mmCIF file of C-alpha atoms in Angstrom:
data_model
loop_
_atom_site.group_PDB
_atom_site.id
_atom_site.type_symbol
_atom_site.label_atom_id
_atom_site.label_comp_id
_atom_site.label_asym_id
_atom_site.label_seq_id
_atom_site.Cartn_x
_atom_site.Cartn_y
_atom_site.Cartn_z
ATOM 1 C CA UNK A 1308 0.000 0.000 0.000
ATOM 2 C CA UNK A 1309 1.843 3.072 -1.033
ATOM 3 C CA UNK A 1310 0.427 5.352 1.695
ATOM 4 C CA UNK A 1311 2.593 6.909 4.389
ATOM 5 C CA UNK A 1312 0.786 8.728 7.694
ATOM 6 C CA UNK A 1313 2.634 10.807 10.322
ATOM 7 C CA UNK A 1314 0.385 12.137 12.682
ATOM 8 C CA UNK A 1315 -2.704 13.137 10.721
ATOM 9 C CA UNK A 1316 -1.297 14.210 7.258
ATOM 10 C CA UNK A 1317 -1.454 11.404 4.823
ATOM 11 C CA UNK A 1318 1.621 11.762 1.857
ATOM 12 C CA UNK A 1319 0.050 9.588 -1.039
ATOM 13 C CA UNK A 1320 2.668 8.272 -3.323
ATOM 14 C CA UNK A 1321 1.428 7.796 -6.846
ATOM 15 C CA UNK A 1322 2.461 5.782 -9.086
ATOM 16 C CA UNK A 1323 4.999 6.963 -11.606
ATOM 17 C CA UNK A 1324 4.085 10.685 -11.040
ATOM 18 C CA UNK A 1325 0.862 9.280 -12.639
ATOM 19 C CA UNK A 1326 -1.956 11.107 -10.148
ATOM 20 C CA UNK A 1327 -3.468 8.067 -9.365
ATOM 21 C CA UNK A 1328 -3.653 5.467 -7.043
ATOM 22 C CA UNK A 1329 -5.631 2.654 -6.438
ATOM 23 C CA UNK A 1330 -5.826 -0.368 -4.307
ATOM 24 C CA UNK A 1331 -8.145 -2.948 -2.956
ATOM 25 C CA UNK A 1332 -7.391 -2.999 0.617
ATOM 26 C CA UNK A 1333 -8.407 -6.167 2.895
ATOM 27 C CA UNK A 1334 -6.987 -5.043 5.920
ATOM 28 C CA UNK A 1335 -9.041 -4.994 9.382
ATOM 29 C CA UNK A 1336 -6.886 -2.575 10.883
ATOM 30 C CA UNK A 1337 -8.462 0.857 11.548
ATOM 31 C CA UNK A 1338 -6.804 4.167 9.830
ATOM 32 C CA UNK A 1339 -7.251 6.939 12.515
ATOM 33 C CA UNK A 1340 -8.032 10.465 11.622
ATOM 34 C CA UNK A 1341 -5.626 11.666 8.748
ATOM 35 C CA UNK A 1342 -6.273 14.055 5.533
ATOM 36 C CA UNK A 1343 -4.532 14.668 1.951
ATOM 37 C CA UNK A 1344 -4.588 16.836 -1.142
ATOM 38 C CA UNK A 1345 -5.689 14.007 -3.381
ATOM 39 C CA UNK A 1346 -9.330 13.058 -3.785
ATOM 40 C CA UNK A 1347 -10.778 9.335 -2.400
ATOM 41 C CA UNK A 1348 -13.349 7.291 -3.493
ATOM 42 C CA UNK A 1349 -14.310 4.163 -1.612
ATOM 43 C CA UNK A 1350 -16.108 1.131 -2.446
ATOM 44 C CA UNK A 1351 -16.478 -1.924 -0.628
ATOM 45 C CA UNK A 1352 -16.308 -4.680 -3.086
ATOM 46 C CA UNK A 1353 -16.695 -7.396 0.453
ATOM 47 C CA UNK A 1354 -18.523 -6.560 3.633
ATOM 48 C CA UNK A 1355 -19.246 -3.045 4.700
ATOM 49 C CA UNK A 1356 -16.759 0.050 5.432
ATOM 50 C CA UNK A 1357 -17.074 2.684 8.358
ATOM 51 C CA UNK A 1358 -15.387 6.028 7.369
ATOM 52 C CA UNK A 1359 -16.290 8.976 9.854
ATOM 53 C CA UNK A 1360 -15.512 12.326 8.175
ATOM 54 C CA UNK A 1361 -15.958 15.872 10.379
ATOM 55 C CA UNK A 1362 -17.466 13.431 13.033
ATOM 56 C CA UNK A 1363 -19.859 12.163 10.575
ATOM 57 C CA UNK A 1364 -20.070 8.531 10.414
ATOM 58 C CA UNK A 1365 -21.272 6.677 6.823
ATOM 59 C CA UNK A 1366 -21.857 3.329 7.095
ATOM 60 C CA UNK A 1367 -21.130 1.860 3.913
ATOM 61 C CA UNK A 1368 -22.752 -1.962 2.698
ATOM 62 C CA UNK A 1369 -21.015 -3.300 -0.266
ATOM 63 C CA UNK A 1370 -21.399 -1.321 -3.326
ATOM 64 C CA UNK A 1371 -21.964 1.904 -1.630
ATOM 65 C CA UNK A 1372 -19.653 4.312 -2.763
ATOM 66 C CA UNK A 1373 -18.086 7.543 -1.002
ATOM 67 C CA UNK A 1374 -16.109 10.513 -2.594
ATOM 68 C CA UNK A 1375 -13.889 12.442 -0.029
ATOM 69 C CA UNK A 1376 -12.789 16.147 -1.361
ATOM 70 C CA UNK A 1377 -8.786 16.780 -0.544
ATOM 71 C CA UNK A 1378 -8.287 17.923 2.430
ATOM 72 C CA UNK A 1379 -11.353 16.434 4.418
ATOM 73 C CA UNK A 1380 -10.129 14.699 7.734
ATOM 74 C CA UNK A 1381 -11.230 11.251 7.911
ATOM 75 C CA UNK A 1382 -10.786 8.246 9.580
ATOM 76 C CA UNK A 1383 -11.557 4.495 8.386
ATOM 77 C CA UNK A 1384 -13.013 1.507 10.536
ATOM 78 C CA UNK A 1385 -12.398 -1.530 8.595
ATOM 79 C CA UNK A 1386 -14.417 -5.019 9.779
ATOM 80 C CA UNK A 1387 -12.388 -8.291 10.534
ATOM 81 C CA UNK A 1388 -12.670 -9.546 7.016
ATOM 82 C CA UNK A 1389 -13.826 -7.860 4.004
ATOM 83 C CA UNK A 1390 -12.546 -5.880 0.992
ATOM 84 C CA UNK A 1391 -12.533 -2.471 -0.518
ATOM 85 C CA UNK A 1392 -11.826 -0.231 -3.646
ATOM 86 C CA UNK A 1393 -9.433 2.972 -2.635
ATOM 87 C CA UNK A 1394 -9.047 5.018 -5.285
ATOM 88 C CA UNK A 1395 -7.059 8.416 -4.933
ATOM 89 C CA UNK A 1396 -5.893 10.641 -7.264
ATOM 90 C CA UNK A 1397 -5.066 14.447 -7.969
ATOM 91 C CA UNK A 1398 -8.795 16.481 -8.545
ATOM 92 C CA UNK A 1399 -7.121 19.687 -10.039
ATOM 93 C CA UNK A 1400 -7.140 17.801 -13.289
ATOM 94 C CA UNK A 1401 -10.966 18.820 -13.428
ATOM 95 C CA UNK A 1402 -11.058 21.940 -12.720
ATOM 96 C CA UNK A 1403 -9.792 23.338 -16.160
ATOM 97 C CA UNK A 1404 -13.283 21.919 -17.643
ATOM 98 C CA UNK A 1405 -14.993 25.322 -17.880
ATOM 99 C CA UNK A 1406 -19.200 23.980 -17.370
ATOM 100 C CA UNK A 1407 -17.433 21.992 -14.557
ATOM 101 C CA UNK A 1408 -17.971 24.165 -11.750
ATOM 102 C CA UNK A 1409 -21.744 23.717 -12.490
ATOM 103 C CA UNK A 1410 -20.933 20.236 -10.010
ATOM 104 C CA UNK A 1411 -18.206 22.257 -7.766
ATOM 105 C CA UNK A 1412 -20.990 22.639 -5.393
ATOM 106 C CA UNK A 1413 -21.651 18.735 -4.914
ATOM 107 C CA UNK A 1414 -18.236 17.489 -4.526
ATOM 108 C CA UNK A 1415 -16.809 20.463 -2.581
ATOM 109 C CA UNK A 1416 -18.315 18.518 0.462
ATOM 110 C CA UNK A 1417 -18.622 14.640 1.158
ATOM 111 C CA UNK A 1418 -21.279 12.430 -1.439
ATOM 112 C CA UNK A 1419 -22.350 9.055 -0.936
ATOM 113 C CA UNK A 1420 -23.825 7.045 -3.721
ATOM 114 C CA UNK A 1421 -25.823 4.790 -3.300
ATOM 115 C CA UNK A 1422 -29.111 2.709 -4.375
ATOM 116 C CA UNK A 1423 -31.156 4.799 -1.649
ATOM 117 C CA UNK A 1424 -29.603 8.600 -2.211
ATOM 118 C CA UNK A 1425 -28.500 8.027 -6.236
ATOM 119 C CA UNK A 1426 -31.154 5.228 -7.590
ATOM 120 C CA UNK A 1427 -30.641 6.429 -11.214
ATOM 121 C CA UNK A 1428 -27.394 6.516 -11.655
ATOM 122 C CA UNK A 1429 -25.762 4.223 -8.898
ATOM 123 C CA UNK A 1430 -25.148 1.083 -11.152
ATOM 124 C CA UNK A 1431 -23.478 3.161 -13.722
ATOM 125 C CA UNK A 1432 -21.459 4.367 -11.203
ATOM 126 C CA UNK A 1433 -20.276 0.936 -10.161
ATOM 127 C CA UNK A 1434 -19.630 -0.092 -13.950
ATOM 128 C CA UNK A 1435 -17.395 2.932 -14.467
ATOM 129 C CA UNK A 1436 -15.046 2.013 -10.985
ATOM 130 C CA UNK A 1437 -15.029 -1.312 -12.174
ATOM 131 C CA UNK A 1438 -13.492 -0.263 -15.164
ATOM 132 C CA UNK A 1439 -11.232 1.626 -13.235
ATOM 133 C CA UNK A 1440 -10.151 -1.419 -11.774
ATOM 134 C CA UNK A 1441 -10.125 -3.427 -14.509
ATOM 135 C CA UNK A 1442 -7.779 -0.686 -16.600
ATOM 136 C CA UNK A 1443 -5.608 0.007 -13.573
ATOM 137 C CA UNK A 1444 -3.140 -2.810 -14.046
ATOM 138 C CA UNK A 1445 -2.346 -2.679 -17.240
ATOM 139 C CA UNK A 1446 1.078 -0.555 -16.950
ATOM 140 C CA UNK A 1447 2.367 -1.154 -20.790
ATOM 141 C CA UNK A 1448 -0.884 0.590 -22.147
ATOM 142 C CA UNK A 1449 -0.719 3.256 -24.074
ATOM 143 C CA UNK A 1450 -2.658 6.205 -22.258
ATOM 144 C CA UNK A 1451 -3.530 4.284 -19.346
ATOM 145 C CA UNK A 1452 -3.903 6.989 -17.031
ATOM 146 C CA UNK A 1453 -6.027 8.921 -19.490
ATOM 147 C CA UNK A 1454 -8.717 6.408 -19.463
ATOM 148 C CA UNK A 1455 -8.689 6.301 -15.791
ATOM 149 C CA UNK A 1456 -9.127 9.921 -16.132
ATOM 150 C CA UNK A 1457 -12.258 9.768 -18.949
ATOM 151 C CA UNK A 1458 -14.166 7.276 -16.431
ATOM 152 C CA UNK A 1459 -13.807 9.504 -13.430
ATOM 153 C CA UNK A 1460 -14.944 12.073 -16.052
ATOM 154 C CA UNK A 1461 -17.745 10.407 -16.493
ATOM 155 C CA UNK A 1462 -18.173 9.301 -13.263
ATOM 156 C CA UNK A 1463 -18.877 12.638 -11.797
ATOM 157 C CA UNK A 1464 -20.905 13.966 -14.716
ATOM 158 C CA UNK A 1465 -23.261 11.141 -14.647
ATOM 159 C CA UNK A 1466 -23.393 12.511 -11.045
ATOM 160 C CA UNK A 1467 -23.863 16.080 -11.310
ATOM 161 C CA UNK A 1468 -26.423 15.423 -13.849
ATOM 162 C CA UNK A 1469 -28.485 13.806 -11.962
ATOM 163 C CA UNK A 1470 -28.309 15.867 -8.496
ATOM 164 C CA UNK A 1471 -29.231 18.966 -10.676
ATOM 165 C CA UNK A 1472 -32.079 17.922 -12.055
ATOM 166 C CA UNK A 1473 -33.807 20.669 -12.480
ATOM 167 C CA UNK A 1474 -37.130 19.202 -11.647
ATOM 168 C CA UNK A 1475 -35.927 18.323 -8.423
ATOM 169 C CA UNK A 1476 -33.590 21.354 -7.586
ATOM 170 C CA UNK A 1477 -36.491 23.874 -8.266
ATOM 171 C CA UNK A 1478 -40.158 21.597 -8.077
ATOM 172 C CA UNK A 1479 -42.097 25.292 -7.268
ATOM 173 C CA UNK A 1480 -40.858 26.432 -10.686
ATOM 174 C CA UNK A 1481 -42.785 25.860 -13.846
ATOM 175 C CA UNK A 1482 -40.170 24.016 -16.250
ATOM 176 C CA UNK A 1483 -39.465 26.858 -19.060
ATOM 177 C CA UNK A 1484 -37.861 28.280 -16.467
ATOM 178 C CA UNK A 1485 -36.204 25.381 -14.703
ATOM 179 C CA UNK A 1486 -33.082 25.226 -17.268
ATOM 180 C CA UNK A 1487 -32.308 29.141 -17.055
ATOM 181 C CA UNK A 1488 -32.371 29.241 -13.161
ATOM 182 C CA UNK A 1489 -29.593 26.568 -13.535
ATOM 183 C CA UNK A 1490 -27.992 28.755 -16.075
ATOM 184 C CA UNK A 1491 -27.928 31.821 -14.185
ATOM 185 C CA UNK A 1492 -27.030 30.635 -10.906
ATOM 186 C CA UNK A 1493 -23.965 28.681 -12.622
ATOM 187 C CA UNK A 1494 -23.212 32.178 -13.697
ATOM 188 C CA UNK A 1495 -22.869 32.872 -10.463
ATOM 189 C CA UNK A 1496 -20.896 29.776 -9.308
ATOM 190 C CA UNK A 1497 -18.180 30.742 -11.963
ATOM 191 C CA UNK A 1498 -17.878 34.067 -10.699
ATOM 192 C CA UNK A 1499 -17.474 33.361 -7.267
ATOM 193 C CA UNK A 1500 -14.543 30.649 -8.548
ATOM 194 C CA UNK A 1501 -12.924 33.180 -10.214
ATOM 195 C CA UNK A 1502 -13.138 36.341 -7.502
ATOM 196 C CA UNK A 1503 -13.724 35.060 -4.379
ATOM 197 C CA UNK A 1504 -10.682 36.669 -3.213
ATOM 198 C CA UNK A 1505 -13.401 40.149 -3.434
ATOM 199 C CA UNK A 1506 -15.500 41.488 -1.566
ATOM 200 C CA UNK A 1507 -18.768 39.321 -3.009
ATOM 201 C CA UNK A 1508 -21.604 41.164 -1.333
ATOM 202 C CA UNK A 1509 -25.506 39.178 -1.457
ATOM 203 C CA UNK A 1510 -26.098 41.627 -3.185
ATOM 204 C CA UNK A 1511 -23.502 41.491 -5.898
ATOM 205 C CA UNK A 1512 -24.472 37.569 -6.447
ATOM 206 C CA UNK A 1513 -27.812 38.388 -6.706
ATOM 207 C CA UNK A 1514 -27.361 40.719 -9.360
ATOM 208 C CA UNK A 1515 -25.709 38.934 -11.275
ATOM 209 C CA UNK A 1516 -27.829 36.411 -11.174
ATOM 210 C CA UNK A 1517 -30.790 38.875 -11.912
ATOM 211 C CA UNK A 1518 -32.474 38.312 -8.936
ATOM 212 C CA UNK A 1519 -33.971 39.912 -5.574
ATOM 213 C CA UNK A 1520 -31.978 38.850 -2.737
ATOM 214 C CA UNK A 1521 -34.660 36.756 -0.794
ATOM 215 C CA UNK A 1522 -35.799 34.782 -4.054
ATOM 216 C CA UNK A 1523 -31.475 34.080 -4.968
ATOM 217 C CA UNK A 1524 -30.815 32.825 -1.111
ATOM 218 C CA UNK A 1525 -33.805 30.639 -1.863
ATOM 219 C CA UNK A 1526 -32.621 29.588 -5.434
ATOM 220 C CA UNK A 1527 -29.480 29.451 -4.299
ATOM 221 C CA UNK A 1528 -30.064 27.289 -1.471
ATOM 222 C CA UNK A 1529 -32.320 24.979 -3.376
ATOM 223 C CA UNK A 1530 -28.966 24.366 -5.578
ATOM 224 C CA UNK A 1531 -25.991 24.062 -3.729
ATOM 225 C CA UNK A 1532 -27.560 22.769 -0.562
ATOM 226 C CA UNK A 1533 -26.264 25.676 1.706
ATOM 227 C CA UNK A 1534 -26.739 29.359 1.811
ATOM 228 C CA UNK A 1535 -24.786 31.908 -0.130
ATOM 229 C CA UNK A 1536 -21.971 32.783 2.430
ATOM 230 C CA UNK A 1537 -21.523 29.466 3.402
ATOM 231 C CA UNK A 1538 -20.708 28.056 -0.069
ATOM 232 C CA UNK A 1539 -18.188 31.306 -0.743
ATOM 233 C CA UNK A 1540 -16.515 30.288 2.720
ATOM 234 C CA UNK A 1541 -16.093 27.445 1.605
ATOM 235 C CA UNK A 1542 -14.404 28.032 -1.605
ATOM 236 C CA UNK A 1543 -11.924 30.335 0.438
ATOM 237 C CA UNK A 1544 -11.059 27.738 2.750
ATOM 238 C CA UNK A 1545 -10.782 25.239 -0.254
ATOM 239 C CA UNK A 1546 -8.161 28.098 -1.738
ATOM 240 C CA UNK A 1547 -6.777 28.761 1.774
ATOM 241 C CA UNK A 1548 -5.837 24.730 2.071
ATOM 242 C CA UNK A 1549 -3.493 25.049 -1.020
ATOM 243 C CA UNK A 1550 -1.664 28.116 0.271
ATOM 244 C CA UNK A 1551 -1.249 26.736 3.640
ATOM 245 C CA UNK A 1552 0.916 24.285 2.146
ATOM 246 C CA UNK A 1553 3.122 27.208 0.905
ATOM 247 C CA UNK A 1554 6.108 26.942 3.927
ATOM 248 C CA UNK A 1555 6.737 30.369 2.878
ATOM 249 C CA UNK A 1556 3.666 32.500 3.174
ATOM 250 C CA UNK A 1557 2.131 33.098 7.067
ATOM 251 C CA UNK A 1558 -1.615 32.640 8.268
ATOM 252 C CA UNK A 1559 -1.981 35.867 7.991
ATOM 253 C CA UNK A 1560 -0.327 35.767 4.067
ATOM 254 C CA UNK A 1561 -3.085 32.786 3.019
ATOM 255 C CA UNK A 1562 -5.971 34.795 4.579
ATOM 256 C CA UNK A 1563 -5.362 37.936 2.657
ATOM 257 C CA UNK A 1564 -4.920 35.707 -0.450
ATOM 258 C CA UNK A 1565 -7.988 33.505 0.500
ATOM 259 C CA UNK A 1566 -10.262 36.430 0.585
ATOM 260 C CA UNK A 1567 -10.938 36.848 4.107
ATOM 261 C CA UNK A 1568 -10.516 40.088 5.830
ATOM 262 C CA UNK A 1569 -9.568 39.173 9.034
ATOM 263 C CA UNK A 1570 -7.463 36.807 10.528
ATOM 264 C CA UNK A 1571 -9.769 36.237 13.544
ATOM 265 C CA UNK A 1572 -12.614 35.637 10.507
ATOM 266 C CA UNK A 1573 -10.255 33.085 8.700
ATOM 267 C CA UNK A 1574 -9.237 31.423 11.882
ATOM 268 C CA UNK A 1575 -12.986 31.148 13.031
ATOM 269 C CA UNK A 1576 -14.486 29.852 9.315
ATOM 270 C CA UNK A 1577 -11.307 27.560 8.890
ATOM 271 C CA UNK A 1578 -11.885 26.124 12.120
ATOM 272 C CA UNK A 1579 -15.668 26.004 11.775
ATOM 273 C CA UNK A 1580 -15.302 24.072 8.364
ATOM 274 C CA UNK A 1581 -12.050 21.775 8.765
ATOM 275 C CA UNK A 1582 -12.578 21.028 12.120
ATOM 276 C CA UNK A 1583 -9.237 22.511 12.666
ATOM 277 C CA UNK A 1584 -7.315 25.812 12.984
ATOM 278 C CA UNK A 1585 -5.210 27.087 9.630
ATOM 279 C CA UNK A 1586 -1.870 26.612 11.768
ATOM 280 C CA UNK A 1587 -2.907 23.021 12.933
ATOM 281 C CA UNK A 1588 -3.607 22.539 8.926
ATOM 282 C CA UNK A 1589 -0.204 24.129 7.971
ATOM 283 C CA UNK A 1590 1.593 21.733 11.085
ATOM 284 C CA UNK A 1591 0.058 18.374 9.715
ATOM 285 C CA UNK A 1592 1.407 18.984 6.324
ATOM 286 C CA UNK A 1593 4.440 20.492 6.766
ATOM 287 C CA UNK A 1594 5.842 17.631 9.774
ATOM 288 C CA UNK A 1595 6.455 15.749 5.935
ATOM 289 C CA UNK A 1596 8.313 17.704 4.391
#
């Protein structure tokens, strides 16, 4: 298993320099609380899989499957006997796909997939791991790693597709409309993305959304699952994460450059979201390397 853990900072050791990694694991030993900059998806293929995440505990049955953002602290409880897919690999690769911050939302916090929460699309979801682990092996093919890539592709738009359905998102909203509400407040999701190191007022989302205030929280709410400052929190703590694991820029440094205003803000929000402070965050990595 190329993993190595040092207090809670996991250093995953791809392959090659390939940006993946996958394993089936069969051990029964636990894996305390630890986090990493890749992305994890688990499976279990044999028996069931406890992972507690932000002291949230998903009890997984065979087939269930679990995406972990980077940088989520996590811990594993394995059974006495079983087995289970780990897959881990490098999520940046995804965000240069320009509609794919319409699904930013969705994976910027835990998702489990299964027959209950993802009916439609959970055995597709399967199939395309299974290829994954079917593909992985084969070192001598040509572009390999690119078709490991193309399923996770896949994977997560088969996903986002079906979590914004718009009949679902907005059921109150007659269905002409449905498809431009998703538009618009994508519009919105891209901006934030690309200037959320502003000052993003309610009111500045709102109009550019071209919307009141009260009916965009709503909206907005009804598609990301959270309110307005909560998502663009969390997408400054997602950019804070990376700069923290600059050794040469301060706290202080990766709040300015996060977009947060204050240090006692960042501190609070960072703490409030990662369960930890941005200095505890910057420690773990940095006792690596």
């Amino acid at each position: 298993m190329a993993r190595e853990l040092d207090g809670t900072f996991e250093k995953v050791a791809y392959e090659d320099n390939n940006l993946v990694l996958m394993y089936i694991n069969r051990q029964s030993e636990d894996y305390n609380t630890h986090w990493h900059t890749a992305a994890e998806i688990i499976m279990p293929l044999e028996n069931g899989y406890q992972v507690s995440i932000n002291n949230k505990q998903y009890d997984l049955r065979e087939h269930d499957i679990l995406f972990i953002p980077p940088g989520e602290l996590h811990a594993l409880i394995a059974p006495q006997t079983g087995a289970r897919l780990i897959l881990m690999f490098n999520f940046s690769v995804f965000n240069a796909i320009d509609d794919f911050s319409a699904i930013t939302p969705i994976l910027s916090q835990p998702v489990l997939i299964s027959p209950r929460s993802y009916m439609d699309v959970h055995g597709i979801e399967v199939g395309l791991l299974n290829k994954i682990i079917a593909e992985y092996p084969k070192q001598s093919e040509p572009l390999r790693i690119a078709m490991i890539y193309s399923y996770l592709l896949q994977f997560f738009v088969h996903l986002g597709r079906q979590h914004i359905r718009t009949e679902v998102i907005f059921p109150d909203v007659r269905s002409g409309k449905q498809t431009e509400y998703v538009e618009k407040l994508n519009n919105v999701i891209t901006y934030i993305n690309s200037n959320y190191t502003e000052e993003i007022t309610l009111e500045k989302a709102s109009s550019i959304a071209g919307f009141s205030k009260f009916h965009f929280s709503r909206l907005f709410k009804q598609f990301t699952g959270q309110s307005y400052y909560n998502y663009l929190n969390q997408r400054r703590v997602k950019a804070a994460e990376a700069l923290l694991l600059n050794p040469h820029l301060s706290v202080t440094d990766v709040a300015m450059q996060s977009g947060f205003t204050s240090i006692a803000t960042f501190n609070r929000v960072f703490r409030q979201i990662k369960d930890c402070t941005p200095s505890e965050y910057k420690i773990y990595y940095h006792s690596r390397h």
